[in-house]
XYZ file of C-alpha atoms in Angstrom:
195
model
C 12.105 -63.356 7.516
C 8.707 -64.491 6.284
C 7.120 -63.394 3.037
C 3.428 -62.481 3.129
C 1.239 -64.177 0.560
C -1.784 -62.586 -1.087
C -4.162 -64.939 -2.903
C -1.413 -67.513 -3.403
C 1.162 -65.050 -4.735
C 4.131 -64.284 -2.537
C 5.902 -60.969 -2.787
C 9.135 -62.772 -3.667
C 7.502 -64.714 -6.539
C 5.794 -61.558 -7.818
C 9.075 -59.594 -7.822
C 10.936 -62.483 -9.464
C 8.262 -62.687 -12.176
C 8.391 -58.943 -12.716
C 12.186 -59.047 -13.047
C 11.920 -61.904 -15.526
C 9.348 -60.017 -17.604
C 11.541 -56.901 -17.684
C 14.689 -58.793 -18.696
C 12.939 -61.107 -21.176
C 11.201 -58.200 -22.922
C 9.961 -59.158 -26.386
C 10.314 -62.891 -25.732
C 7.429 -62.723 -23.254
C 5.478 -60.015 -25.056
C 3.665 -62.518 -27.285
C 2.418 -64.888 -24.589
C -1.312 -65.316 -24.129
C -1.393 -67.228 -20.855
C -0.995 -65.687 -17.425
C 0.715 -67.564 -14.615
C -2.062 -69.277 -12.611
C -1.222 -67.464 -9.390
C -1.358 -64.084 -11.161
C -4.837 -64.457 -12.671
C -6.579 -62.941 -9.659
C -4.296 -59.914 -9.605
C -3.562 -59.093 -13.239
C -6.171 -57.977 -15.779
C -5.015 -58.153 -19.362
C -6.145 -55.657 -21.916
C -5.039 -56.748 -25.372
C -4.188 -60.422 -25.753
C -1.383 -61.301 -28.063
C -2.277 -61.804 -31.669
C -0.337 -62.742 -34.763
C -0.636 -62.686 -38.512
C -2.561 -65.619 -39.980
C -3.063 -67.053 -43.436
C -6.613 -67.259 -44.799
C -6.496 -70.807 -46.227
C -7.310 -72.775 -43.046
C -10.474 -70.681 -42.588
C -11.890 -69.910 -46.054
C -12.257 -71.883 -49.304
C -11.543 -68.725 -51.329
C -11.215 -64.968 -50.935
C -14.294 -64.238 -53.047
C -15.610 -60.803 -51.916
C -12.775 -60.636 -49.371
C -12.709 -62.257 -45.944
C -12.871 -61.201 -42.298
C -11.823 -63.585 -39.522
C -12.547 -62.570 -35.924
C -10.737 -64.585 -33.266
C -12.551 -63.823 -30.009
C -9.904 -65.569 -27.908
C -7.006 -63.455 -29.170
C -9.338 -60.454 -29.661
C -8.102 -59.870 -33.183
C -9.784 -59.188 -36.521
C -8.039 -60.284 -39.721
C -9.005 -58.942 -43.149
C -7.907 -60.240 -46.561
C -8.857 -58.514 -49.817
C -10.424 -60.531 -52.631
C -7.218 -60.486 -54.677
C -5.099 -61.351 -51.632
C -2.887 -58.270 -51.912
C -4.179 -56.585 -48.742
C -3.990 -58.131 -45.287
C -4.911 -56.162 -42.158
C -4.832 -57.148 -38.490
C -6.751 -55.112 -35.897
C -7.186 -55.381 -32.116
C -10.845 -55.664 -31.091
C -13.266 -55.755 -28.217
C -15.305 -58.924 -27.947
C -18.534 -59.960 -26.182
C -18.631 -59.928 -22.385
C -19.565 -63.571 -22.010
C -19.937 -66.843 -23.874
C -23.739 -66.532 -23.986
C -23.426 -63.189 -25.828
C -20.865 -64.593 -28.277
C -22.010 -65.893 -31.639
C -19.530 -68.025 -33.569
C -19.707 -69.258 -37.142
C -20.035 -67.938 -40.678
C -21.966 -64.938 -41.944
C -21.262 -61.978 -44.224
C -21.416 -58.203 -44.350
C -24.970 -57.319 -45.432
C -24.886 -53.532 -44.996
C -22.361 -50.740 -44.424
C -23.283 -47.548 -42.578
C -21.145 -44.467 -42.064
C -22.396 -42.500 -39.038
C -24.679 -45.229 -37.676
C -27.435 -44.613 -35.162
C -27.948 -47.102 -32.326
C -30.876 -48.751 -30.595
C -30.284 -51.255 -27.798
C -31.651 -54.727 -28.444
C -34.614 -55.919 -26.344
C -32.225 -58.102 -24.305
C -29.937 -55.113 -23.650
C -32.877 -52.987 -22.491
C -33.986 -55.770 -20.166
C -30.507 -55.945 -18.608
C -30.067 -52.154 -18.610
C -33.459 -50.407 -18.434
C -31.769 -47.046 -17.811
C -30.225 -47.051 -21.298
C -31.760 -44.713 -23.887
C -34.044 -46.150 -26.558
C -32.117 -44.409 -29.340
C -28.746 -42.700 -29.821
C -28.197 -40.675 -33.017
C -24.855 -40.608 -34.869
C -22.162 -38.690 -33.039
C -19.594 -38.901 -30.264
C -22.002 -40.529 -27.778
C -22.982 -43.312 -30.175
C -21.795 -46.768 -29.023
C -21.288 -47.852 -32.665
C -18.630 -45.198 -33.251
C -18.142 -43.718 -36.692
C -18.791 -46.722 -38.963
C -20.593 -50.068 -38.768
C -20.542 -53.246 -40.818
C -23.884 -54.996 -40.292
C -23.671 -58.783 -40.361
C -26.194 -61.335 -41.586
C -27.063 -62.176 -37.978
C -29.705 -59.912 -36.412
C -28.203 -57.369 -33.985
C -24.563 -58.301 -34.737
C -22.114 -55.718 -36.050
C -18.460 -54.932 -36.481
C -18.253 -51.289 -35.495
C -16.128 -48.534 -34.060
C -16.098 -47.215 -30.545
C -15.363 -43.858 -28.958
C -14.499 -45.669 -25.695
C -11.005 -46.871 -26.517
C -10.707 -48.630 -23.129
C -12.930 -51.391 -24.545
C -10.449 -52.525 -27.198
C -8.650 -55.688 -26.166
C -11.290 -56.568 -23.590
C -14.447 -58.567 -23.148
C -16.707 -55.540 -23.139
C -19.491 -55.773 -25.714
C -23.029 -57.129 -25.749
C -22.272 -59.301 -28.776
C -20.646 -57.029 -31.344
C -17.013 -56.742 -32.353
C -15.564 -53.293 -31.669
C -12.573 -51.565 -33.247
C -10.839 -48.235 -32.766
C -12.662 -45.650 -34.920
C -9.626 -45.187 -37.173
C -9.441 -48.971 -37.711
C -13.135 -49.392 -38.526
C -12.882 -46.463 -40.958
C -10.058 -48.263 -42.770
C -11.840 -51.637 -42.706
C -15.068 -49.941 -43.861
C -13.215 -48.743 -46.960
C -11.789 -52.209 -47.666
C -14.780 -54.470 -46.931
C -17.857 -54.587 -49.103
C -21.367 -55.938 -48.904
C -20.850 -59.665 -49.391
C -17.488 -59.884 -47.620
C -17.297 -63.272 -45.872
C -17.102 -63.198 -42.072
C -16.061 -66.013 -39.745
C -16.053 -65.709 -35.958
C -14.036 -68.344 -34.114
């Protein structure tokens, strides 16, 4: 009997991999790599992420610290006194050219933000509205932390399908309940590092 192959993945290998994943359970749950022959067939939502210490990334916790790891799609927060650590799943920019990496800080906090697409967004999507007021249709969700870089934010989203994916035009998105919590913890001046 022959086994049909689709895009380099045989039915037998797929079933064997599925059986392994079911029996291995938690041991495989934290992997970030997909088998090469599965990459065309499997779309991952949330990549694995793990707790991190702040010291390799920040000289101090002055004003608190936010680390966004775009590869693992995770946001880490440490309070200034080091007693609070939070880890949130995020959405990240769609492509490398929309991704800004490096150091900045929170320069403004807005509850119930309004939204205007950037000139580049309007050029790519001319059908988008010029302005969206606060509310359930707002792409920034319920809260936004404005960063020192023009047009970049850490914000909520009403579209929960975006979390764990490359889905934004440059911003970092969180579930609305997560951004509400982070909004209460972060302050103007909180350090931010995107890696």
